[in-house]
mmCIF file of C-alpha atoms and ligand atoms in Angstrom:
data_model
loop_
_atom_site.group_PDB
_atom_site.id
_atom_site.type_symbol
_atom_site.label_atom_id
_atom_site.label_comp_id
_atom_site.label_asym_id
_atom_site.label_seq_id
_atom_site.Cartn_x
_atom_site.Cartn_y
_atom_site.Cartn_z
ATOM 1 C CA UNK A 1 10.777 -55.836 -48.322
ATOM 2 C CA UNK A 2 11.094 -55.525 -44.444
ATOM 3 C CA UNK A 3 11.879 -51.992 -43.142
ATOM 4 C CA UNK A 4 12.256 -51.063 -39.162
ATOM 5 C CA UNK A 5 11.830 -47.995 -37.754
ATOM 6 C CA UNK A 6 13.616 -48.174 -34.280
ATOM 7 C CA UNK A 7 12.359 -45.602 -31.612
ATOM 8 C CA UNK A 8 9.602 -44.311 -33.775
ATOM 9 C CA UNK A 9 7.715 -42.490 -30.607
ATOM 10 C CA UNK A 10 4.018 -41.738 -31.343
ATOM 11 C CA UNK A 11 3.017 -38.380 -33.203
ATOM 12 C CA UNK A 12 3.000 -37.100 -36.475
ATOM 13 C CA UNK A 13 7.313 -38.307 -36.833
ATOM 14 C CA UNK A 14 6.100 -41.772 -36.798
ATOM 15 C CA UNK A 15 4.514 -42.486 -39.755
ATOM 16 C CA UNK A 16 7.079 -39.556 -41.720
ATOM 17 C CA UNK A 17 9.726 -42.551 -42.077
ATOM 18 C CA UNK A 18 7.134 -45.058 -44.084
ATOM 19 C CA UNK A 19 5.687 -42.064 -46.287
ATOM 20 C CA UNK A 20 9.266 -41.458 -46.955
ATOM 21 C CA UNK A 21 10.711 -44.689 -48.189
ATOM 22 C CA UNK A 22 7.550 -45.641 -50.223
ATOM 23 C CA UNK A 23 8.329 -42.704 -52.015
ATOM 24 C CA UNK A 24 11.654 -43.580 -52.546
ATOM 25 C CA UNK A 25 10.578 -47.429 -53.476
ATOM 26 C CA UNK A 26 8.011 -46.197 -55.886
ATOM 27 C CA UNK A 27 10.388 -43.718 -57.613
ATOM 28 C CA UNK A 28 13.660 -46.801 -58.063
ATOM 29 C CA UNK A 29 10.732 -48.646 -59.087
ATOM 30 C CA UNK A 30 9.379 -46.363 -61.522
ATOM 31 C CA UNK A 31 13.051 -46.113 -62.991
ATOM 32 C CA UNK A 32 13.701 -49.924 -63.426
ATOM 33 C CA UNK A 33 10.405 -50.298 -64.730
ATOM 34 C CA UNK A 34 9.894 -52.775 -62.093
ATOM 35 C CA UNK A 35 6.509 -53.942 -59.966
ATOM 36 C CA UNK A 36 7.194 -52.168 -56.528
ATOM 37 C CA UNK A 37 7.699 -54.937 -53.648
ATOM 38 C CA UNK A 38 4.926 -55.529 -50.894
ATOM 39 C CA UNK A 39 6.212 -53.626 -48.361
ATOM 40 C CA UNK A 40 5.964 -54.485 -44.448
ATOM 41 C CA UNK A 41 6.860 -51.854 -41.797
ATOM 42 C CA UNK A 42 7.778 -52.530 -38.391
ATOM 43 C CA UNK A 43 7.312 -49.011 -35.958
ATOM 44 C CA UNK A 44 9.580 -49.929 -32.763
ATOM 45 C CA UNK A 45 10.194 -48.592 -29.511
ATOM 46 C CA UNK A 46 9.935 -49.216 -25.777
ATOM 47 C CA UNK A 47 6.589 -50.946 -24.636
ATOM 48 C CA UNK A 48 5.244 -48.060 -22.174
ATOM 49 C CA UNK A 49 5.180 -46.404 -25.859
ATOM 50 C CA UNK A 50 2.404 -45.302 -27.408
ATOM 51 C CA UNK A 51 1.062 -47.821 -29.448
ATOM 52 C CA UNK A 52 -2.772 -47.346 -29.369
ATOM 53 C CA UNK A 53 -2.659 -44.001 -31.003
ATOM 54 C CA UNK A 54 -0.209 -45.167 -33.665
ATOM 55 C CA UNK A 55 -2.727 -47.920 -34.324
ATOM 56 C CA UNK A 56 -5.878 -45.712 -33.769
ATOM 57 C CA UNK A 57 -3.812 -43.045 -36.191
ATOM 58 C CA UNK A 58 -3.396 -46.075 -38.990
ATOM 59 C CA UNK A 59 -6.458 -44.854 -40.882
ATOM 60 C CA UNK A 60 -5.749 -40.978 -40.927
ATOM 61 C CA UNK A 61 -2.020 -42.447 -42.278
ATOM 62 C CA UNK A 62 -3.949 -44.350 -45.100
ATOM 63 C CA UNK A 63 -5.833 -41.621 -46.159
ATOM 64 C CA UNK A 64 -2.741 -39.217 -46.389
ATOM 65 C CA UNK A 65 -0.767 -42.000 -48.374
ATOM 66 C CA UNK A 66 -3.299 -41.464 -51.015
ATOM 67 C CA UNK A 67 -2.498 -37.925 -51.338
ATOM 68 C CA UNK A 68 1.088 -38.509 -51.341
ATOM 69 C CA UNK A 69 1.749 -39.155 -55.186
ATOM 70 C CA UNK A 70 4.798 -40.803 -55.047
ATOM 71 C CA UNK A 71 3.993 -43.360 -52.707
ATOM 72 C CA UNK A 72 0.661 -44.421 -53.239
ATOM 73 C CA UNK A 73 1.360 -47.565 -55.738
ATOM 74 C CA UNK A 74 3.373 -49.041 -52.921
ATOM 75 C CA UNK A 75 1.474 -52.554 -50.969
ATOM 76 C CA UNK A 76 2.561 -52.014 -47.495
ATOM 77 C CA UNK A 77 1.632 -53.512 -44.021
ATOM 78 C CA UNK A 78 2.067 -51.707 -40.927
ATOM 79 C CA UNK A 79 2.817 -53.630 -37.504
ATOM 80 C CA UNK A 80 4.191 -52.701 -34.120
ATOM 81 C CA UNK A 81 6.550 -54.114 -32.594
ATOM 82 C CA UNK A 82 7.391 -53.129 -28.620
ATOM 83 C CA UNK A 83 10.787 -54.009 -26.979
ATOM 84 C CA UNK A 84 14.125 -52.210 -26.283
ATOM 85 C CA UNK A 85 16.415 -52.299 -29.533
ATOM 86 C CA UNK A 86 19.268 -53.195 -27.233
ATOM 87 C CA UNK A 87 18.032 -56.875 -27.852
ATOM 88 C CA UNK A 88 17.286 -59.019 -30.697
ATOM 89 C CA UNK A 89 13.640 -57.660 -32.012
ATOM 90 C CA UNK A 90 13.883 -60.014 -35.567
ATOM 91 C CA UNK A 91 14.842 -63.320 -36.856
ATOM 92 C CA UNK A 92 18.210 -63.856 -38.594
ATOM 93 C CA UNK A 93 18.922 -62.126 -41.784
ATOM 94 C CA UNK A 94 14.830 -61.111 -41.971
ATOM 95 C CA UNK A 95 15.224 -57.065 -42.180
ATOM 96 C CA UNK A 96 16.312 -54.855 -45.650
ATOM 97 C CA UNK A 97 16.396 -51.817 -43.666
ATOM 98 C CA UNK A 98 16.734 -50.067 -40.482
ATOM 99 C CA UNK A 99 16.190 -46.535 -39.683
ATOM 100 C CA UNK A 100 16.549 -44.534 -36.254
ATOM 101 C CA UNK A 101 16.263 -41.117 -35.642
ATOM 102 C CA UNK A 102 16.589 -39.002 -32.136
ATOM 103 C CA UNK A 103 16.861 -42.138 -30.576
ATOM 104 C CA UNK A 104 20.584 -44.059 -29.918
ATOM 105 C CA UNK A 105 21.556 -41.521 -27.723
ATOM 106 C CA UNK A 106 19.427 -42.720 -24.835
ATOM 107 C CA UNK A 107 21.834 -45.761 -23.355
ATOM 108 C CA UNK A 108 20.111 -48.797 -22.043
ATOM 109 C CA UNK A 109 20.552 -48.114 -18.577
ATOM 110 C CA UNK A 110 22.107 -45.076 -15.993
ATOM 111 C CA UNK A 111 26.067 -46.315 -15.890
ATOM 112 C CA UNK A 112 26.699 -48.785 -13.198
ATOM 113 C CA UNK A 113 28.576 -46.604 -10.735
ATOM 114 C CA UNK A 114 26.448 -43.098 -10.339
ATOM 115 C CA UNK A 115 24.060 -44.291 -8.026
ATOM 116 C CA UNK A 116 24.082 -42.749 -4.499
ATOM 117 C CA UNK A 117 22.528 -45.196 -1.985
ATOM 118 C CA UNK A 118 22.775 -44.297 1.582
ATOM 119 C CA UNK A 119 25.257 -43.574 3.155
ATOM 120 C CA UNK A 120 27.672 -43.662 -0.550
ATOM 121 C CA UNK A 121 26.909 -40.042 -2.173
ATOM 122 C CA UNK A 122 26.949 -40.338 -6.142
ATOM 123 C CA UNK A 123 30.037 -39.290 -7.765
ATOM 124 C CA UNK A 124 29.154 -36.960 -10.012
ATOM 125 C CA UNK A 125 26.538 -35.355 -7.625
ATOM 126 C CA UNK A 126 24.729 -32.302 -8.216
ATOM 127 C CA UNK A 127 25.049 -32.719 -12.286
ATOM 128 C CA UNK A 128 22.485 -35.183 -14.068
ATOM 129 C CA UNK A 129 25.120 -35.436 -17.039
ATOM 130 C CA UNK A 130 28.050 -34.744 -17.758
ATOM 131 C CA UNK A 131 28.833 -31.804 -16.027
ATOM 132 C CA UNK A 132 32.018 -28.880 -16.332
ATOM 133 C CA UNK A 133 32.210 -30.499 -12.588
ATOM 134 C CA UNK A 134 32.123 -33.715 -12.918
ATOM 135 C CA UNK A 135 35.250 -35.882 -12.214
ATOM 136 C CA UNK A 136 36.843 -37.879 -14.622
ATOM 137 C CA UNK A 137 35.238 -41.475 -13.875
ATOM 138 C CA UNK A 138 32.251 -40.038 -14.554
ATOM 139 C CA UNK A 139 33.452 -39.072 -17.998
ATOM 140 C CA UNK A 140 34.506 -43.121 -18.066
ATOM 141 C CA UNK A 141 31.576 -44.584 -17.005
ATOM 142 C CA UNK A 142 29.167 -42.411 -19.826
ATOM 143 C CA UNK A 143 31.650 -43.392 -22.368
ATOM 144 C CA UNK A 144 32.038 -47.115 -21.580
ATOM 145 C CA UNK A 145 28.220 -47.644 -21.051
ATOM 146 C CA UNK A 146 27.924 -46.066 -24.645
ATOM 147 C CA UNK A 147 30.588 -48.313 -26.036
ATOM 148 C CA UNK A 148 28.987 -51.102 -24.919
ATOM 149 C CA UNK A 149 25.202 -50.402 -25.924
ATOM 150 C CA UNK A 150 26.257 -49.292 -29.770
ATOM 151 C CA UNK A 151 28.594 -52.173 -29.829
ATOM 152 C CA UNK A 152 25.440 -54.790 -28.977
ATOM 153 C CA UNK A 153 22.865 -52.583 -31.200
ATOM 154 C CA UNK A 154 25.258 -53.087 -34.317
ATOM 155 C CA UNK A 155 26.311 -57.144 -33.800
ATOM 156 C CA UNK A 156 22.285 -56.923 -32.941
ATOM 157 C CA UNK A 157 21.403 -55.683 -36.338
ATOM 158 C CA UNK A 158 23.856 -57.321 -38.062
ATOM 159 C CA UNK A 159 22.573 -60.511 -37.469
ATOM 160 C CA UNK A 160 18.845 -59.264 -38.241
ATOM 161 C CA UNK A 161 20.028 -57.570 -41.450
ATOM 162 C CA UNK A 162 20.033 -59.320 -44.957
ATOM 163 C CA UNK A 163 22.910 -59.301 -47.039
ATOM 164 C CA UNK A 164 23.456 -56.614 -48.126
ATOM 165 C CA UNK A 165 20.921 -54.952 -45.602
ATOM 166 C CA UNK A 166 21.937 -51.015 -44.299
ATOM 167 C CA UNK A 167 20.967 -48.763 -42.067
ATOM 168 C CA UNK A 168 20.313 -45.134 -41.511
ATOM 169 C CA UNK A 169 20.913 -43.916 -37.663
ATOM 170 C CA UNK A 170 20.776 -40.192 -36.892
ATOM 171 C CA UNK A 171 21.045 -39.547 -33.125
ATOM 172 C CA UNK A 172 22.304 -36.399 -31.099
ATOM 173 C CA UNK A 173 26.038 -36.027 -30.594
ATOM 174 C CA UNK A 174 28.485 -33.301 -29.730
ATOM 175 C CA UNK A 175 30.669 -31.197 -32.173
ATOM 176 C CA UNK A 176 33.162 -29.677 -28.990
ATOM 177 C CA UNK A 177 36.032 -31.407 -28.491
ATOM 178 C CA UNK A 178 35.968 -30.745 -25.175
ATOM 179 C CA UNK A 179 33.486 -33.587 -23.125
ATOM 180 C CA UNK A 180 32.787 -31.529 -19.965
ATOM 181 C CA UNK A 181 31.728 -28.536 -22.050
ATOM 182 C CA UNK A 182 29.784 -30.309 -25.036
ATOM 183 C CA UNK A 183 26.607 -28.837 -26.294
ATOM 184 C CA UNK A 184 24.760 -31.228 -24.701
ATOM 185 C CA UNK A 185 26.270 -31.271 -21.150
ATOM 186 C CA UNK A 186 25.182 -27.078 -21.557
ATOM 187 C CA UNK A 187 21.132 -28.606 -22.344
ATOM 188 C CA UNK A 188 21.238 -30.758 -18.888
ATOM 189 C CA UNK A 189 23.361 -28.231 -17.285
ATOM 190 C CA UNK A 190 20.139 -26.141 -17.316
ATOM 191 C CA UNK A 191 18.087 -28.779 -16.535
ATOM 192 C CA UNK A 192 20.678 -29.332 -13.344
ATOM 193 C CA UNK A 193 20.385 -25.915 -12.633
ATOM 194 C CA UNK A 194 16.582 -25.464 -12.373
ATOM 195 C CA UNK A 195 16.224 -28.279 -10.297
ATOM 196 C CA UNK A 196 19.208 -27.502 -7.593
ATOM 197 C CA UNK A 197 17.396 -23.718 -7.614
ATOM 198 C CA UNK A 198 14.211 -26.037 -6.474
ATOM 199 C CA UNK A 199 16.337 -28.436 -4.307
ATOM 200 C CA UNK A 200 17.700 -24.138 -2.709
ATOM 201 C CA UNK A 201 14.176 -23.417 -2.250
ATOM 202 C CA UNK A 202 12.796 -26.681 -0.399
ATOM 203 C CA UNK A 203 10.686 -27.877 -3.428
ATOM 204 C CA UNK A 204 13.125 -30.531 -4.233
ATOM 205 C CA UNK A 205 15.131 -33.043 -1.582
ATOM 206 C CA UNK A 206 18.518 -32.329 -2.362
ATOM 207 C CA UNK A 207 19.491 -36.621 -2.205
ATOM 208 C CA UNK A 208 16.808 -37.114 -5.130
ATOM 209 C CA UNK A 209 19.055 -34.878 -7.224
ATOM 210 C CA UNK A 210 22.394 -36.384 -6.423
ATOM 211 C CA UNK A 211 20.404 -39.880 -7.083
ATOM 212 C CA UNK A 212 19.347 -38.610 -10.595
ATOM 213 C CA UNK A 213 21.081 -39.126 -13.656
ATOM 214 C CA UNK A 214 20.143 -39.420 -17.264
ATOM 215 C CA UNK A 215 20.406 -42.525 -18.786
ATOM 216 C CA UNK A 216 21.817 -40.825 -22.501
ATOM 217 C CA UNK A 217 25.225 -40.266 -23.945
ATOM 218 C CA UNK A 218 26.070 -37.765 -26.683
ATOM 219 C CA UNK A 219 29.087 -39.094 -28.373
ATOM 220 C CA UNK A 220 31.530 -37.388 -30.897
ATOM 221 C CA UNK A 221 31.593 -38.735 -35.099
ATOM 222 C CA UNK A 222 35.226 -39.932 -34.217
ATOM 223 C CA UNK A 223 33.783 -41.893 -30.788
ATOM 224 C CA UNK A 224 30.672 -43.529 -33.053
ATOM 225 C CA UNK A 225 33.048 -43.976 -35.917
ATOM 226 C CA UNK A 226 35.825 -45.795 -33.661
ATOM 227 C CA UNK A 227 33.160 -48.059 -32.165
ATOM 228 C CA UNK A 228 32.150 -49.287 -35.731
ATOM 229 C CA UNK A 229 35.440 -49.702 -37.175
ATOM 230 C CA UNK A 230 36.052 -51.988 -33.874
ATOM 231 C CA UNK A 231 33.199 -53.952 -34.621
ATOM 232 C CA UNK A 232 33.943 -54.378 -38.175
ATOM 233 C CA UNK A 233 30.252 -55.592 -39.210
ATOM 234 C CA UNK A 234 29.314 -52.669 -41.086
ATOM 235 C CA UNK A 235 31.192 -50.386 -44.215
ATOM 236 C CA UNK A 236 30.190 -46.848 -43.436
ATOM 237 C CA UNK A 237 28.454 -45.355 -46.823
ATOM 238 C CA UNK A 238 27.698 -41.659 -45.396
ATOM 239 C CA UNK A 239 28.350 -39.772 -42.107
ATOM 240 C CA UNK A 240 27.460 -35.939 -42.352
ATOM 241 C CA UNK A 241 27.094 -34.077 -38.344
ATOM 242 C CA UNK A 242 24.295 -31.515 -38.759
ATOM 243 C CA UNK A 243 22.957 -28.619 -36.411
ATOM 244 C CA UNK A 244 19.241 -27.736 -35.329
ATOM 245 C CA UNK A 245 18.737 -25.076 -33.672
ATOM 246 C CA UNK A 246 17.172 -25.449 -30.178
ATOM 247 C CA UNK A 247 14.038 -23.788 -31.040
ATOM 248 C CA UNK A 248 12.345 -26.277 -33.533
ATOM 249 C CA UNK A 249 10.128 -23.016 -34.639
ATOM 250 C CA UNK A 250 13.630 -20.869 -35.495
ATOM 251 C CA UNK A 251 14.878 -21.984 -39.289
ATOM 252 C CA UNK A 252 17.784 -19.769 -39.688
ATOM 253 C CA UNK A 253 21.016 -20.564 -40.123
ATOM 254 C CA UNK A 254 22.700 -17.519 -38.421
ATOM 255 C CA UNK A 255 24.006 -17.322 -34.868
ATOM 256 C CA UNK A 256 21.333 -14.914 -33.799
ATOM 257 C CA UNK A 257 17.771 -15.205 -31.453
ATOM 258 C CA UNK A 258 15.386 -12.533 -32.060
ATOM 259 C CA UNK A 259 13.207 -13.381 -29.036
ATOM 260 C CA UNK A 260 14.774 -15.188 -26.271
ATOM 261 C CA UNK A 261 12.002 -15.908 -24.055
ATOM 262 C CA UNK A 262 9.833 -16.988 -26.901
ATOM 263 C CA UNK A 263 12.448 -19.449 -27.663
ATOM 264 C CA UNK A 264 13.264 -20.564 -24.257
ATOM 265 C CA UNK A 265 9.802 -21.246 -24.197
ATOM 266 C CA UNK A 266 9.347 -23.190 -27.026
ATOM 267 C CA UNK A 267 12.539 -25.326 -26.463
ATOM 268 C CA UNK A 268 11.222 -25.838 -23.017
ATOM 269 C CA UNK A 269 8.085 -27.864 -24.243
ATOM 270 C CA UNK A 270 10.407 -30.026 -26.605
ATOM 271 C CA UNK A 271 12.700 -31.076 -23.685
ATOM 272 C CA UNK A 272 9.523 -31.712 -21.492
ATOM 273 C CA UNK A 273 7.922 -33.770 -24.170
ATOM 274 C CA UNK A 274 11.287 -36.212 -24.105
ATOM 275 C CA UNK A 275 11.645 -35.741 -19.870
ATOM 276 C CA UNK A 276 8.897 -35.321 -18.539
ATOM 277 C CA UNK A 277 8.014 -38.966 -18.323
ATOM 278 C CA UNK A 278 11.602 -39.906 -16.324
ATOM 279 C CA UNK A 279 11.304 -36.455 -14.237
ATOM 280 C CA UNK A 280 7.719 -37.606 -12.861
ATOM 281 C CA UNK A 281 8.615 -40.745 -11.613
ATOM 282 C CA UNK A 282 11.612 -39.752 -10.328
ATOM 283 C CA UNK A 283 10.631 -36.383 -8.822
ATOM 284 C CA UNK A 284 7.137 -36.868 -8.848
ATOM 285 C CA UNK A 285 4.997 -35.215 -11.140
ATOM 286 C CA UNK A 286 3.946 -32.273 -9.260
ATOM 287 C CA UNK A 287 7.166 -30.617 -9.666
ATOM 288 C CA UNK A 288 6.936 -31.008 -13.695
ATOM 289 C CA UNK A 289 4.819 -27.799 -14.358
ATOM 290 C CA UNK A 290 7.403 -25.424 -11.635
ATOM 291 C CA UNK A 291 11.309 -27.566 -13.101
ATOM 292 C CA UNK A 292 9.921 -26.582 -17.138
ATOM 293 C CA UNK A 293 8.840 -22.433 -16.090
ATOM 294 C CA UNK A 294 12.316 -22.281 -14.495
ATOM 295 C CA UNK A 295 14.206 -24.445 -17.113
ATOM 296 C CA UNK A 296 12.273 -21.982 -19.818
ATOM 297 C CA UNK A 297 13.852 -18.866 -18.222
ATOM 298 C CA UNK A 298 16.922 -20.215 -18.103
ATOM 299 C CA UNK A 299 17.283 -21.180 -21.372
ATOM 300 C CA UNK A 300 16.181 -17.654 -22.655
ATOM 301 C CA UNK A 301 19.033 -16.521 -20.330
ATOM 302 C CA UNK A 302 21.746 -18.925 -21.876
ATOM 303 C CA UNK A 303 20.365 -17.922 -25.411
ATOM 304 C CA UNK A 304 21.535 -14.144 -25.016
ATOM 305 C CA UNK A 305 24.868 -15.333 -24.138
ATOM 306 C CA UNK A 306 25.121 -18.070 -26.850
ATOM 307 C CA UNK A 307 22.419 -19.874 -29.712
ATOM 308 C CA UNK A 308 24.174 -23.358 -28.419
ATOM 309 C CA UNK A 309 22.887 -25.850 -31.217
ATOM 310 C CA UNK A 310 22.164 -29.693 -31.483
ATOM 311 C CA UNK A 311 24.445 -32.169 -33.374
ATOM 312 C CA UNK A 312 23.377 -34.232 -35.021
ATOM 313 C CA UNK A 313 25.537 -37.771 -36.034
ATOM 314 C CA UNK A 314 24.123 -39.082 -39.661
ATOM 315 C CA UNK A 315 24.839 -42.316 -40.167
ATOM 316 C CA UNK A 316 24.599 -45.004 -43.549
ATOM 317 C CA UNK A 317 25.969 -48.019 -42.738
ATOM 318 C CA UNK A 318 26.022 -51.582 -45.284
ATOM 319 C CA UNK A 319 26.459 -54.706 -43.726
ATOM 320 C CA UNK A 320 29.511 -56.620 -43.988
ATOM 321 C CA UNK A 321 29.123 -59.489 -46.975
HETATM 322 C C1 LIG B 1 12.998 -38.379 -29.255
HETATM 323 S S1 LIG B 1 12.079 -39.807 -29.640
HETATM 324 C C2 LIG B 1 12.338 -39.943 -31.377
HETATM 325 C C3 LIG B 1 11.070 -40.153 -32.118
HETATM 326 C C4 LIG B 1 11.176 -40.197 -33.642
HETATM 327 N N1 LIG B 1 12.066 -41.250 -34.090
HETATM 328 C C5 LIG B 1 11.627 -38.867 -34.193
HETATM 329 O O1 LIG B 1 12.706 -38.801 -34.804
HETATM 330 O O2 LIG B 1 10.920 -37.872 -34.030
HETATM 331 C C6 LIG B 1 13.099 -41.107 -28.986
HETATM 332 C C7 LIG B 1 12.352 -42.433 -28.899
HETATM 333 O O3 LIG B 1 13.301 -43.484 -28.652
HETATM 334 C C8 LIG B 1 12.670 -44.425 -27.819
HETATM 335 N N2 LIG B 1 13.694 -45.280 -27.202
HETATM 336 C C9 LIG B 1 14.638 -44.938 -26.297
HETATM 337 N N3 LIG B 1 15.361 -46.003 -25.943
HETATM 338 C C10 LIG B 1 14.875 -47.054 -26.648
HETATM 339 C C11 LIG B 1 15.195 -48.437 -26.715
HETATM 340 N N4 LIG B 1 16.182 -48.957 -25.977
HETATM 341 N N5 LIG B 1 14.492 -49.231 -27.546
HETATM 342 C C12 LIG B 1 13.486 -48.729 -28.309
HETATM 343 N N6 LIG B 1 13.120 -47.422 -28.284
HETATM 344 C C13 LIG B 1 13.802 -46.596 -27.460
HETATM 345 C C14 LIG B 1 11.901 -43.560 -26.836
HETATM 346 O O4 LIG B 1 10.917 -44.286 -26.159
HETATM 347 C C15 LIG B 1 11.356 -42.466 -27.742
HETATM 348 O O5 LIG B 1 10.083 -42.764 -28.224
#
């Protein structure tokens, strides 16, 4: 049985995924009274990924498999595999199952369109998303670039999938109606905002800003839904939108932050561990350390006004017989 795990990063998430579905495997198996299959895992993602410490972290991996009841009758082989999942990573009809996680909502590329070069200033300049200012071809240009890149990942996997094959995709979306105000556009709207207070301050050129935009898009359940109904490749089995809180250390379920700067804080370290790469060789890295203090505050500062949570868009899909 082939499984894929598409954007798998490299830290203790990676290897979650395969520790996961053995258990699964083991316990069908256990219930059919049937051998479990020989099981081999692909871990995916970008090649500037990684990969050496997922390999060097194989053994620690093995040795908590053991521990892991369920899972430990399972024969499985673990390989990476770099390149962008927005091309064809397997032969035909080779994969049983895909999973992604935190990952589809980075688009392959900065829409065609945003750039300012020279003397042509970016449309939607001054924002790095989309913004409660940005004009309305902005809004167009996100939203065809994303139509485009889920429409190529699904024919993509289709073709890579068995019969029969599914998938399980859970990637940030947005639960406003409104696009210009999504929860999302209010994450990179602080982002925005402690770099312009830098760009105010001479730290940061003020035409590296208006040249910067992030290559993600956040989309809505109906928006992901209407691109897979177009495509018609895939029955959708499950879709449930979810909400984490910004601060991975705050549990609760209630609309209520008992220490904002703590939070801010902690938040701030998750959003550097995802930009930090992009910032520094856009910026340069020696603004990193001064962008993440001010982006900290101000997300302590938005979190007294409102606890602004993540969507999340859960996806099951079955390929089309
Ligand atoms: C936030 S991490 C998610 C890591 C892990 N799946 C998790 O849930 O914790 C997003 C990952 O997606 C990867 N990624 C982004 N675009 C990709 C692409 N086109 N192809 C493969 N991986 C990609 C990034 O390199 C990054 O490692």
């Amino acid at each position: 049985m082939v499984v894929a795990d598409l954007g798998c990063s490299s830290g203790p998430n990676t290897f979650l995924v395969l520790t996961q579905v053995m258990k699964i495997i083991a316990k069908q198996c256990r219930l059919l009274e049937l051998q479990p299959p020989e099981m081999q895992f692909f871990l995916n993602d970008l090649p500037g990924n990684d990969f050496n410490n997922i390999f060097q972290s194989l053994d620690y991996f093995e040795e908590s498999v053991k521990t892991e009841k369920g899972a430990i009758c399972v024969p499985h082989f673990v390989a990476g595999l770099p390149g962008s999942f927005y091309k064809r990573l397997f032969p035909s009809q080779s994969v049983h199952f895909f999973h992604s996680s935190y990952s589809l909502m980075w688009i392959s590329q900065v829409p065609e369109g945003l750039e300012s070069n020279g003397e042509h200033v970016s449309p939607n300049k001054g924002n790095i998303y989309i913004g409660k200012a940005s004009p309305p071809l902005v809004v167009k240009l996100y939203q065809a670039q994303f139509n485009r890149d889920f429409s190529l990942f699904l024919k993509l996997r289709f073709n890579e999938l068995v019969p029969g094959g599914q998938m399980v995709l859970a990637f940030l979306g947005r639960k406003k109606k409104n696009i210009y105000n999504g929860e999302l556009s209010s994450l990179w709207g602080l982002v925005s905002e402690s770099l312009h207070s830098m760009v105010l301050e001479g730290i940061v050129e003020e035409k590296k800003l208006d040249s910067f935009n992030l290559p993600f898009y956040a989309p809505s359940m109906e928006e992901a839904k209407e691109v897979i109904n177009a495509q018609g490749l895939f029955d959708i089995i499950h879709m449930q939108m979810f909400e984490s809180n910004w601060d991975p250390y705050d549990d609760s379920d209630d609309d209520f932050v008992i220490d904002h700067v703590q939070s801010g804080a902690n938040f701030a370290m998750c959003i550097r561990s995802v930009l930090e790469p992009i910032i520094g060789s856009h910026f340069g890295s020696s603004i990193v350390d001064e962008l993440f203090s001010r982006f900290a505050m101000n997300v302590a500062k938005h979190l007294i006004k409102e606890k602004t949570k993540l969507p999340v868009l859960t996806l099951c899909l079955k390929k089309k017989e």
